[in-house]
mmCIF file of C-alpha atoms in Angstrom:
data_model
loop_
_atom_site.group_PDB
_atom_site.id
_atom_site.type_symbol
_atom_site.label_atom_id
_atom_site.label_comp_id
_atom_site.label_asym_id
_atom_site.label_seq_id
_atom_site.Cartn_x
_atom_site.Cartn_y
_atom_site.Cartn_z
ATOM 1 C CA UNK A 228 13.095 3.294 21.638
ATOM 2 C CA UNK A 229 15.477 1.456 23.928
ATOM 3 C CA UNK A 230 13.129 2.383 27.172
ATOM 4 C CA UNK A 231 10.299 0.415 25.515
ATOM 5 C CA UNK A 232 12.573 -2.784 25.497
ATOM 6 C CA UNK A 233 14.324 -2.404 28.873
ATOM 7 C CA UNK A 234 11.754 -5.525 30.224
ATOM 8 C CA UNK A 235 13.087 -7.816 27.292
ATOM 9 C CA UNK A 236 16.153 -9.508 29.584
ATOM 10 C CA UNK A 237 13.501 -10.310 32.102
ATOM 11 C CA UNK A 238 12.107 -13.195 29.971
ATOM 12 C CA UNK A 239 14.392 -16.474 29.658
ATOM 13 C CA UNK A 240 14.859 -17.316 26.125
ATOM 14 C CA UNK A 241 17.049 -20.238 24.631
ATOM 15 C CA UNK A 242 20.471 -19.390 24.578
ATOM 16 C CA UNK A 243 20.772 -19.608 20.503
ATOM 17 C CA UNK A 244 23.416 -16.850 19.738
ATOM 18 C CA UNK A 245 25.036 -16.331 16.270
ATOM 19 C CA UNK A 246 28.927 -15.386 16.506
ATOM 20 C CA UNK A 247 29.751 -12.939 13.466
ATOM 21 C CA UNK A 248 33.684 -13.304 12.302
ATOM 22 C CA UNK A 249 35.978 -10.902 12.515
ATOM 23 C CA UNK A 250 35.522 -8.049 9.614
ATOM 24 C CA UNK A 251 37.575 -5.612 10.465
ATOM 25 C CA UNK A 252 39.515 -5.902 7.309
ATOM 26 C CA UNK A 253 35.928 -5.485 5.460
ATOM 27 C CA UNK A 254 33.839 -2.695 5.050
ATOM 28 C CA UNK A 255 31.919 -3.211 7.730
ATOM 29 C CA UNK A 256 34.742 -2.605 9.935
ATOM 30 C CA UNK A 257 32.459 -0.513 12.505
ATOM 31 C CA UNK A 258 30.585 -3.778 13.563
ATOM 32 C CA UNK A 259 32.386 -5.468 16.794
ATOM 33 C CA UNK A 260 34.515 -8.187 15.796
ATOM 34 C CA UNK A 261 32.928 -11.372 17.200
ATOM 35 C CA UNK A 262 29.630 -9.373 17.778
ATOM 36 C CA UNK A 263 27.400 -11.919 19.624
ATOM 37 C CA UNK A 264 24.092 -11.380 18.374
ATOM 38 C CA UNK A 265 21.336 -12.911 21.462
ATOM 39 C CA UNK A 266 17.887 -12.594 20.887
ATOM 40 C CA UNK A 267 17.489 -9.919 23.415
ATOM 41 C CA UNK A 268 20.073 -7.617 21.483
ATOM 42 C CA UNK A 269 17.868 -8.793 18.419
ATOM 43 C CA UNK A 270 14.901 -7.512 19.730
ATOM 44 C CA UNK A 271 16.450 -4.457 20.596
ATOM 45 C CA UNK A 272 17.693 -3.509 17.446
ATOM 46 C CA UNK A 273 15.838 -5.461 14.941
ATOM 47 C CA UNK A 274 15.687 -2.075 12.869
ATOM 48 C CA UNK A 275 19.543 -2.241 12.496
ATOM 49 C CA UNK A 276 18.931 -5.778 10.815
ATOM 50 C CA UNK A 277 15.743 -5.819 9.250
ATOM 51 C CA UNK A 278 16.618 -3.823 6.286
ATOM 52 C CA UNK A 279 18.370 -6.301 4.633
ATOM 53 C CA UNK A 280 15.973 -8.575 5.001
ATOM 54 C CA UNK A 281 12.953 -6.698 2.905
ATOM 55 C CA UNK A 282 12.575 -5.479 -0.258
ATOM 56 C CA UNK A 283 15.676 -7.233 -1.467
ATOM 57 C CA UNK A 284 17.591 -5.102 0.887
ATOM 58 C CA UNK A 285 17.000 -1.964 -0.356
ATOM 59 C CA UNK A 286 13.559 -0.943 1.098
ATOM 60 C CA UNK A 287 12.221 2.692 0.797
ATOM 61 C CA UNK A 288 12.133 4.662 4.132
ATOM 62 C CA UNK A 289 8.470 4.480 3.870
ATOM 63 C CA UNK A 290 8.271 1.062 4.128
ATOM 64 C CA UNK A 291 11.060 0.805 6.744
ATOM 65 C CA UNK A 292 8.803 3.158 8.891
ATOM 66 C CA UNK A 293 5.607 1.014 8.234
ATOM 67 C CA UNK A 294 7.568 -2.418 9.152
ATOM 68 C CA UNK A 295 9.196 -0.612 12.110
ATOM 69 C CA UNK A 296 6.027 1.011 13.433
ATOM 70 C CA UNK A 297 3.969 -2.381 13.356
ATOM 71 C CA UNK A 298 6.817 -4.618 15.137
ATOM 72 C CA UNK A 299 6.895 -2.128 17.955
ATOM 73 C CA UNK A 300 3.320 -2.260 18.320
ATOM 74 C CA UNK A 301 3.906 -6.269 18.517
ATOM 75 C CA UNK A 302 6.644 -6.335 20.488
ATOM 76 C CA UNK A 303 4.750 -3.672 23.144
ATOM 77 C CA UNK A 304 1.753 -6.376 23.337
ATOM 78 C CA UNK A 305 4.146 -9.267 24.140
ATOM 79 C CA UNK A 306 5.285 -7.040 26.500
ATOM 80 C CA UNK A 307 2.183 -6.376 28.130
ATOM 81 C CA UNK A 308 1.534 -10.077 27.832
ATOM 82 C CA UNK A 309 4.470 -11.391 30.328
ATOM 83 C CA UNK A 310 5.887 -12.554 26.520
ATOM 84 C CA UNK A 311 9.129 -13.016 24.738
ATOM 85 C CA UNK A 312 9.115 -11.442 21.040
ATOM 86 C CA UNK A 313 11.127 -14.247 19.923
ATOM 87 C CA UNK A 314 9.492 -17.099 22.020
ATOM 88 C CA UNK A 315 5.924 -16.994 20.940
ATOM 89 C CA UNK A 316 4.173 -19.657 19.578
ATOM 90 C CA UNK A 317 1.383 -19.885 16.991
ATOM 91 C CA UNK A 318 -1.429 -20.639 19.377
ATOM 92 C CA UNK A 319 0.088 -16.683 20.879
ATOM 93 C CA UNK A 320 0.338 -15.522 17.623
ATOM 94 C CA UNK A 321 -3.130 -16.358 16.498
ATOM 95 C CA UNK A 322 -4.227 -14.592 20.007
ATOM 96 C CA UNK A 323 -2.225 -12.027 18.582
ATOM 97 C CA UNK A 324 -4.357 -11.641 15.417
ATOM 98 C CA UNK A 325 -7.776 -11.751 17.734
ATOM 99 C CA UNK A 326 -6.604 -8.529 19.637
ATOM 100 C CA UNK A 327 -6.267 -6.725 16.086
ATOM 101 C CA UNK A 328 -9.630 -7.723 15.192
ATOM 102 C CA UNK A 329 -10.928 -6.474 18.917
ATOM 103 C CA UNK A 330 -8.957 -3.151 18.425
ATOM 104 C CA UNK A 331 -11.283 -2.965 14.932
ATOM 105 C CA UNK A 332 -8.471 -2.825 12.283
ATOM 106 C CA UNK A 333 -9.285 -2.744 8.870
ATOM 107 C CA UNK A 334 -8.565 -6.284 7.509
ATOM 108 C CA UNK A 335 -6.182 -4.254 4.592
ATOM 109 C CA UNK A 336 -4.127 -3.137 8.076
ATOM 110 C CA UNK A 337 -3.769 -5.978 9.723
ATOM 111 C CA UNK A 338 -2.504 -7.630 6.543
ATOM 112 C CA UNK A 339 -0.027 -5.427 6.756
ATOM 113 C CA UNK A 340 1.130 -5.763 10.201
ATOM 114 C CA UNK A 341 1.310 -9.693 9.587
ATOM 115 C CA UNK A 342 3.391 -8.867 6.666
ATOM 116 C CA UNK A 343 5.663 -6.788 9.119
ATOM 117 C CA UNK A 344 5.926 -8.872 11.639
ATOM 118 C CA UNK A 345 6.675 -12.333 9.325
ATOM 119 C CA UNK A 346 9.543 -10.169 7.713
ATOM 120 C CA UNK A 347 10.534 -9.406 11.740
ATOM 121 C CA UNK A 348 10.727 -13.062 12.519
ATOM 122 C CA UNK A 349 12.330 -14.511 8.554
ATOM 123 C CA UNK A 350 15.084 -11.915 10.136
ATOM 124 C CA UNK A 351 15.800 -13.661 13.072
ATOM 125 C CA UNK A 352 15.195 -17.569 11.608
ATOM 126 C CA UNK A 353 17.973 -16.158 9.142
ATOM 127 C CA UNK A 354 19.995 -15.529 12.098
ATOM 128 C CA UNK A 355 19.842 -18.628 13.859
ATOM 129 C CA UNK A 356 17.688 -16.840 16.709
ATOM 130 C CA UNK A 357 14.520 -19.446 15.946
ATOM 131 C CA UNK A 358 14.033 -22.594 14.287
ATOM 132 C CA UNK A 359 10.773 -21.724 12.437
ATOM 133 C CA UNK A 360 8.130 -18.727 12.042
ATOM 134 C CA UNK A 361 5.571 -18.576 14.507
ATOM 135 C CA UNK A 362 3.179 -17.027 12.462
ATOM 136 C CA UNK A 363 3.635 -18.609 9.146
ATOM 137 C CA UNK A 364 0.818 -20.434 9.155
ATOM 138 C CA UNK A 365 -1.683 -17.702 10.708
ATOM 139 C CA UNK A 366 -3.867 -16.347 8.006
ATOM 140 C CA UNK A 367 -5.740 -13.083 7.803
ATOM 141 C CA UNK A 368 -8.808 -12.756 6.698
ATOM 142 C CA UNK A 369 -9.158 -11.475 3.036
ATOM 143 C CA UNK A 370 -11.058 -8.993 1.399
ATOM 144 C CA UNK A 371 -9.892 -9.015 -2.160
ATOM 145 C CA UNK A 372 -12.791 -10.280 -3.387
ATOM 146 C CA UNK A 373 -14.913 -7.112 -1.976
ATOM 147 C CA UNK A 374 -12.345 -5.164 -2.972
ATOM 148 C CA UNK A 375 -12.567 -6.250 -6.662
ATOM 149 C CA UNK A 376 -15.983 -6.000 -6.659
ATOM 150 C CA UNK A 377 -16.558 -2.300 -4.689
ATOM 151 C CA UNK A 378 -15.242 -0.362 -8.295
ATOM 152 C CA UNK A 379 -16.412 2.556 -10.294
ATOM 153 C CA UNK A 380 -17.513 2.133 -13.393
ATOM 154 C CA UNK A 381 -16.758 4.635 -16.245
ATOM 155 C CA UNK A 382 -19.834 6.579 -15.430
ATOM 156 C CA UNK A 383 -19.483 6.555 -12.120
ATOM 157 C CA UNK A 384 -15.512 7.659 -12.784
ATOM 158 C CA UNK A 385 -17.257 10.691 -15.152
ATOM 159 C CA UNK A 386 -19.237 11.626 -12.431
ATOM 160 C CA UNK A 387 -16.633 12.708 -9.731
ATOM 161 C CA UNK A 388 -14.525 14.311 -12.851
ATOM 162 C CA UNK A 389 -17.448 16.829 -13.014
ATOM 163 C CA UNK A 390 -17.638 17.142 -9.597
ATOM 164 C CA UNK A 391 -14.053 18.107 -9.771
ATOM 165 C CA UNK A 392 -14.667 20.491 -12.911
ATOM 166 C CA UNK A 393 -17.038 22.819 -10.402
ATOM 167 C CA UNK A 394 -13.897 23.567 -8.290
ATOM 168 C CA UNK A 395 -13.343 27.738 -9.591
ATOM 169 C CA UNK A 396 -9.592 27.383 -8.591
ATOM 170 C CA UNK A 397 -7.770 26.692 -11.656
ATOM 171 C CA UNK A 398 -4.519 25.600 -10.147
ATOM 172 C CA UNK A 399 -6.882 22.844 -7.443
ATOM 173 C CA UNK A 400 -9.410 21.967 -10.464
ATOM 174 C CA UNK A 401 -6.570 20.616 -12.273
ATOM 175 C CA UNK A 402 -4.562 19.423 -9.799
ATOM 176 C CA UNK A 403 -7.461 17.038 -8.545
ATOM 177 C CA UNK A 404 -8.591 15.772 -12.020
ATOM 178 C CA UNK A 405 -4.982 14.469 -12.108
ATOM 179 C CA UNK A 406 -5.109 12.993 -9.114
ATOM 180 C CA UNK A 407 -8.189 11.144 -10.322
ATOM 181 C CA UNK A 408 -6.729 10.484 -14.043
ATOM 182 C CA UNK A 409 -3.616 9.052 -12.398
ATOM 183 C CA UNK A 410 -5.290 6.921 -9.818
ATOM 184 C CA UNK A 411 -8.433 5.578 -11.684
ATOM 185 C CA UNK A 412 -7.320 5.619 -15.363
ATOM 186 C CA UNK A 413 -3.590 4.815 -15.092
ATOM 187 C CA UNK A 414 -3.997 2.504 -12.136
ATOM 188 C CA UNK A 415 -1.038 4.041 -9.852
ATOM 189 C CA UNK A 416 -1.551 3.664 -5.857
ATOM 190 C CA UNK A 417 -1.649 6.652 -3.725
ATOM 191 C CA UNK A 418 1.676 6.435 -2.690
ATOM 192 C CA UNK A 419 3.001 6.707 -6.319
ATOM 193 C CA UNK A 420 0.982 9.695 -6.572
ATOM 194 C CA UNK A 421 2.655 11.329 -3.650
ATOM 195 C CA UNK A 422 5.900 10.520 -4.594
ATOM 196 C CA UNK A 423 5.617 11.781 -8.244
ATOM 197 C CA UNK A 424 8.011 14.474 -8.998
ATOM 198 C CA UNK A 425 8.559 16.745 -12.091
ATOM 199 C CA UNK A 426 11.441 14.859 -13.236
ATOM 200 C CA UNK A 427 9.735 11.733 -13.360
ATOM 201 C CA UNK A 428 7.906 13.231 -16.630
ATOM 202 C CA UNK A 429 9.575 12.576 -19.865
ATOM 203 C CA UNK A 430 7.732 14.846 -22.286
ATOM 204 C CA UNK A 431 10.039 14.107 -25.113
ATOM 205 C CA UNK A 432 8.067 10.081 -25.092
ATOM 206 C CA UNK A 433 5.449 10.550 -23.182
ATOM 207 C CA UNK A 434 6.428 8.501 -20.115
ATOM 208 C CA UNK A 435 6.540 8.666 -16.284
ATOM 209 C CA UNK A 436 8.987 7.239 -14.354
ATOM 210 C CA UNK A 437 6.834 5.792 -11.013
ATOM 211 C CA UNK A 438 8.133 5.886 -7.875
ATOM 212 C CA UNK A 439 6.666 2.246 -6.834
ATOM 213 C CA UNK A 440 6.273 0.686 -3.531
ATOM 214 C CA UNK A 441 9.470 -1.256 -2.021
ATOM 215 C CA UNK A 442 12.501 -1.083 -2.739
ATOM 216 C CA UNK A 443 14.221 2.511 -3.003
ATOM 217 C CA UNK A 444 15.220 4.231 -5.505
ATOM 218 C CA UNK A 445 12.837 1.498 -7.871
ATOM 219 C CA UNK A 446 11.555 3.309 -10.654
ATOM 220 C CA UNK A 447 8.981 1.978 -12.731
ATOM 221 C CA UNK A 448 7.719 3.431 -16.748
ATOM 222 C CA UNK A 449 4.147 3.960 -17.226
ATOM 223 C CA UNK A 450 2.395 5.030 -20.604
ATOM 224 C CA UNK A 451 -0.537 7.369 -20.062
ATOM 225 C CA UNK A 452 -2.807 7.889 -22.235
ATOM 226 C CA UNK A 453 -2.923 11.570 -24.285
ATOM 227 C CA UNK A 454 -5.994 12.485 -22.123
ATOM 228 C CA UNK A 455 -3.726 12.288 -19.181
ATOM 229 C CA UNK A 456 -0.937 13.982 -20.288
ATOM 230 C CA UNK A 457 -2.587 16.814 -21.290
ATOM 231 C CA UNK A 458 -4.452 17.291 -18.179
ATOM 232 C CA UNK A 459 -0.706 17.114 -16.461
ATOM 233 C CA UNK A 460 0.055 20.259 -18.845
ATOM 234 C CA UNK A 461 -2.673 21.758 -17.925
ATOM 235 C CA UNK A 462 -2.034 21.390 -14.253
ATOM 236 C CA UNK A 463 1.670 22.699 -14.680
ATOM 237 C CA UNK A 464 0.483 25.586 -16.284
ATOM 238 C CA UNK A 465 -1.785 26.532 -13.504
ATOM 239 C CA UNK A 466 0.805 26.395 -10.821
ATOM 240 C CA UNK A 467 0.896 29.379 -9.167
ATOM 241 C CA UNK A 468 3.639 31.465 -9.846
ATOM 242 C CA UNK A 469 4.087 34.219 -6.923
ATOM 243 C CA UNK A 470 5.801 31.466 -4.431
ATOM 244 C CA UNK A 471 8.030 29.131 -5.228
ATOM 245 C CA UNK A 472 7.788 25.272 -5.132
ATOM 246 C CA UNK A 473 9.094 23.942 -2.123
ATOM 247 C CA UNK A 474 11.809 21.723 -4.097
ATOM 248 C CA UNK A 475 13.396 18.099 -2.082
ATOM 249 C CA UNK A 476 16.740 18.455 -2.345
ATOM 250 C CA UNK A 477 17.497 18.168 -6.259
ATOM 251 C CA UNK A 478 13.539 16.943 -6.909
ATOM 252 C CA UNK A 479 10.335 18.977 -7.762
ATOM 253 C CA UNK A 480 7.158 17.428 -6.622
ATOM 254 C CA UNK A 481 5.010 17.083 -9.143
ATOM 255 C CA UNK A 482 1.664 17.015 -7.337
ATOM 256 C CA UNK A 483 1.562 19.960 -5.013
ATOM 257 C CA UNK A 484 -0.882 21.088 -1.549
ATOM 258 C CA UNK A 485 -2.697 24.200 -1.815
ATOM 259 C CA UNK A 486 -3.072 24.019 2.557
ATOM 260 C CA UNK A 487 -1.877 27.071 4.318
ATOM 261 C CA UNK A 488 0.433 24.809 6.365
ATOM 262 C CA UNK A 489 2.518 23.289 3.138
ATOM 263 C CA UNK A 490 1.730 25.167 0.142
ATOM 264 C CA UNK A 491 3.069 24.543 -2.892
ATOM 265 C CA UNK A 492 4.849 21.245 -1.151
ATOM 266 C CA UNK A 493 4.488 17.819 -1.916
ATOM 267 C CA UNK A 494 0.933 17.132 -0.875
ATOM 268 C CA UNK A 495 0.508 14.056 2.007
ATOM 269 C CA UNK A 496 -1.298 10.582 1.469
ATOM 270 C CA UNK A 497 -3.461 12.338 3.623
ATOM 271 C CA UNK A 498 -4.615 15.048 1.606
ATOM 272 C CA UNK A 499 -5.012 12.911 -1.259
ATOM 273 C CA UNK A 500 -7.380 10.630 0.812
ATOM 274 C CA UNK A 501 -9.328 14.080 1.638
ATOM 275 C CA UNK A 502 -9.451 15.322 -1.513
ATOM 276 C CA UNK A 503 -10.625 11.441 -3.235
ATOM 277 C CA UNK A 504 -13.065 11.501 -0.228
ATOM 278 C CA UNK A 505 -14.490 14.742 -0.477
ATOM 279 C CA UNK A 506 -15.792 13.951 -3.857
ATOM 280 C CA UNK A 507 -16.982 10.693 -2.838
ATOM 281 C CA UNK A 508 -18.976 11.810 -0.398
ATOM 282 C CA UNK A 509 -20.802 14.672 -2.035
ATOM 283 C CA UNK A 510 -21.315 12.364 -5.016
ATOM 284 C CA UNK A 511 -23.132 9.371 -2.990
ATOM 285 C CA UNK A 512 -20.236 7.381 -3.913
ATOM 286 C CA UNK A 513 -18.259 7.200 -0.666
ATOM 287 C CA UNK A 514 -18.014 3.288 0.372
ATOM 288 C CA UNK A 515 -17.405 2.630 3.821
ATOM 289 C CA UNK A 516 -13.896 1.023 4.869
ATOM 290 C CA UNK A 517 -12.615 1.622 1.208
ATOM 291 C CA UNK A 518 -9.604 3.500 0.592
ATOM 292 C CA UNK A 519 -7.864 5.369 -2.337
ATOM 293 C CA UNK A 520 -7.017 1.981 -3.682
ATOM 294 C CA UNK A 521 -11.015 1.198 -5.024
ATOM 295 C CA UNK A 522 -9.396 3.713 -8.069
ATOM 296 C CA UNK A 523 -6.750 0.878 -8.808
ATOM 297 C CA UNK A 524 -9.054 -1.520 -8.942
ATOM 298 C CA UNK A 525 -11.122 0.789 -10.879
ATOM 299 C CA UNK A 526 -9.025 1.421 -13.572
ATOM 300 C CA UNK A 527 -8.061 -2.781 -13.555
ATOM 301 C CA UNK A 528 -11.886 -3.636 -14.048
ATOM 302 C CA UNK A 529 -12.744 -1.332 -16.318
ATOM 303 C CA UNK A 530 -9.476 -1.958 -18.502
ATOM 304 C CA UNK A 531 -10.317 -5.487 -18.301
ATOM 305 C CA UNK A 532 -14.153 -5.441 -19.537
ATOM 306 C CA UNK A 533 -12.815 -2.729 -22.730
ATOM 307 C CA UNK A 534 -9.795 -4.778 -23.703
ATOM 308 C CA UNK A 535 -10.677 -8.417 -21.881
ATOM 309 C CA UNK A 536 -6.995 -8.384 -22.268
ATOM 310 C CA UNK A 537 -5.253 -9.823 -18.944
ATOM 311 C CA UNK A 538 -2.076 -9.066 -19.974
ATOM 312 C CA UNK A 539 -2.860 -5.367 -20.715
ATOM 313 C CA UNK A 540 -4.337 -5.182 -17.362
ATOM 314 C CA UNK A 541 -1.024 -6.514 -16.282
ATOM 315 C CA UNK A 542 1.149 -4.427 -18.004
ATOM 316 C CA UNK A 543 -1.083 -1.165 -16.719
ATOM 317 C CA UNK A 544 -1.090 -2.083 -12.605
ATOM 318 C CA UNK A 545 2.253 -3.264 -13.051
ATOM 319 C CA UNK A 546 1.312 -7.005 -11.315
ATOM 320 C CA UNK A 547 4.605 -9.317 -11.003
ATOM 321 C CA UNK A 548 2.188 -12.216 -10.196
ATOM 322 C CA UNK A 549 -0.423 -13.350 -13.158
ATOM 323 C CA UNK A 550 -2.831 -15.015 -10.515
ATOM 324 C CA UNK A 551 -2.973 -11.208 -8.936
ATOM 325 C CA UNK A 552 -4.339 -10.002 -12.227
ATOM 326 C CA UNK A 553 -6.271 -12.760 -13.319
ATOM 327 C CA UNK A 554 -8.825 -11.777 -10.495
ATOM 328 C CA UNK A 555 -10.165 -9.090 -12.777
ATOM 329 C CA UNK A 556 -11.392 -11.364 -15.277
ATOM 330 C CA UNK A 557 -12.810 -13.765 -12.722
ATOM 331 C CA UNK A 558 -14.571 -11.062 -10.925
ATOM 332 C CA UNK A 559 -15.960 -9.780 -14.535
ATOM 333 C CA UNK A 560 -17.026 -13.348 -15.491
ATOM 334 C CA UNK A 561 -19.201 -13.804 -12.316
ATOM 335 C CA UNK A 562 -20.981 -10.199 -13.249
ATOM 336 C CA UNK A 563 -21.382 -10.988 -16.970
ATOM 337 C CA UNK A 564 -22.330 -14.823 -16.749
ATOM 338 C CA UNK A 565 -25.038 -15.728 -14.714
ATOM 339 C CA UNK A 566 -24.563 -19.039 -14.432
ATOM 340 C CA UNK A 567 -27.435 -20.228 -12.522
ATOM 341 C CA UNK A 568 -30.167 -18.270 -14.855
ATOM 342 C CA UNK A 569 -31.017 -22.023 -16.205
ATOM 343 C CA UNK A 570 -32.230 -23.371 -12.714
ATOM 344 C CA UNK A 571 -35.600 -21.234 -13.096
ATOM 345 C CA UNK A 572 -38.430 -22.446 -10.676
ATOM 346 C CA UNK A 573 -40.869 -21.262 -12.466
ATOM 347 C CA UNK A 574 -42.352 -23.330 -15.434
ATOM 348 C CA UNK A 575 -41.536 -21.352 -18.516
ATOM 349 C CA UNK A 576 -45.274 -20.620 -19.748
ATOM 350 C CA UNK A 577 -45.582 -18.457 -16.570
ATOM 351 C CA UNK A 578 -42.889 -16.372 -17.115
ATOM 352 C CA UNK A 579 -44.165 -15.945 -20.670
ATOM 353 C CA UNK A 580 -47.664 -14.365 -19.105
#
């Protein structure tokens, strides 16, 4: 990684520098006493500082690698661009956001790779190295309210269940009408659903410990419905038993690949993608540019429209924020209310004949 940033002195840059006292009574006695941290060096190793600066300083490695991967790929284009990381300006920044669009990322991604590079920059206005974020202010497009409204209803939902009940293979039949039971009636992302793993299940109360996004080690109860857990049984039981599971240390994944490459492993975010899209696509269903994450909002609309509950719907996705949830019922308002049904054109007689 150091190669990539050996072009980084050859940019001036204001000479803001943040002296760190001497610690080597602390704990942090390998750090250089009177470390001087420049914004070259910060560039450099932003990855040595940016974890405590996400996720309330404990971020998972998944995350980590996301952030990471994203501020390289920004840092390489101010590169390219004769630019300092830590000297761009929002008119660059907003340039910035233009060549994403031209490289045709998914709005969802590029969301993401402002949310990287913000936490890249709060990092180094913490440290002194700028006075304000350059791309605070730059907004990316949205596509929530698409996303909202590109769900499955119930029927739909049945319909790629008995897709998956055609599937001979006990052990993948099963398997897969979890997957779609976690994702689109329990609401969990597809990253939960990798990182699921047999001891997450509490059998004794019915309750599974989720794995959530973030922070590490963040564990999260969920309260599936019987139909659910029975399915999970029946999945367990079907497990083939002539290899063993390829355990994680002390951990069992819970929801396992049946490829030649990793069987009986934890299965990718990949394969789950394949298998979701697979039925999708032999069902008509597939809907272009939509990921694994239409099942969310799947099981968040149709929770909403059975329960018109908000705070159910909360309690089931597991929103911090209200306003996030309270899409749902704004989203099902606009499809049950049609608001404008009294502005007819037509004099009422004739649309009696």
């Amino acid at each position: 990684m150091k190669k990539m940033y050996d072009n980084v002195n050859h940019f001036s840059t204001d000479e803001k520098t943040l002296v760190l006292p001497d610690v080597a009574s602390s704990s942090l006695a390998h750090i250089p006493a009177a470390q001087t941290i420049t914004p070259d060096y910060f560039v450099q190793h932003y990855h040595e500082f940016l974890p405590r600066y996400i996720a309330n300083g404990n971020p998972s490695s998944n995350t980590l690698k996301t952030y990471c991967s994203w501020i390289d790929h920004f840092i390489c284009w101010c590169l390219d661009n004769h630019l300092h990381p830590l000297a761009v300006n929002d008119y660059q920044m907003r340039l910035f956001r233009e060549y994403l669009i031209q490289e045709n990322y998914q709005p969802a991604t590029n969301h993401t790779v402002f949310m990287s590079i913000r936490s890249f920059f709060s990092a180094a206005q913490q440290l002194g190295l700028i006075s304000a974020n350059p791309c605070q202010d730059v907004s990316i497009a949205s596509t929530t309210s698409h996303n909202l409204l590109n769900f499955y209803s119930q029927e739909q939902m049945v319909e790629i269940c008995e897709f998956f009940d055609q599937e001979p293979d006990q052990f993948i039949r099963t398997r897969n009408i979890l997957i779609l039971y976690l994702m689109g009636v329990e609401g969990l992302r597809n990253i939960e659903v990798h990182r699921l793993c047999r001891e997450d299940v509490r059998w004794d109360i019915k309750v599974i410990m989720i794995r959530g996004k973030g922070a590490a080690g963040r564990l999260d109860p969920i309260y599936p419905c019987s139909e659910t857990f029975d399915i999970l049984k029946a999945y367990i039981d079907a497990i083939p038993t002539d290899k063993p599971i390829k355990k994680e240390g002390s951990l069992t994944p819970l929801i396992l690949s049946d490829s030649h490459n990793n069987e009986l492993g934890r299965i990718s975010r990949n394969g789950l993608r394949y298998i979701m899209n697979k039925a999708l696509k032999i069902t008509g269903l597939k809907q272009q540019g939509q990921t694994c994450h239409i099942f969310r909002h799947s099981c968040g609309t149709n929770l909403y429209q059975q329960t018109k509950d908000l705070r159910v719907v909360q309690d089931t996705l597991r929103h911090r924020d209200p306003k996030i949830t309270a899409r749902y019922a704004h989203v099902n308002q606009q499809l049950n209310n049609r608001v404008t049904s009294g502005l007819s054109l037509r004099r009422r007689e004739e649309q009696n004949d």
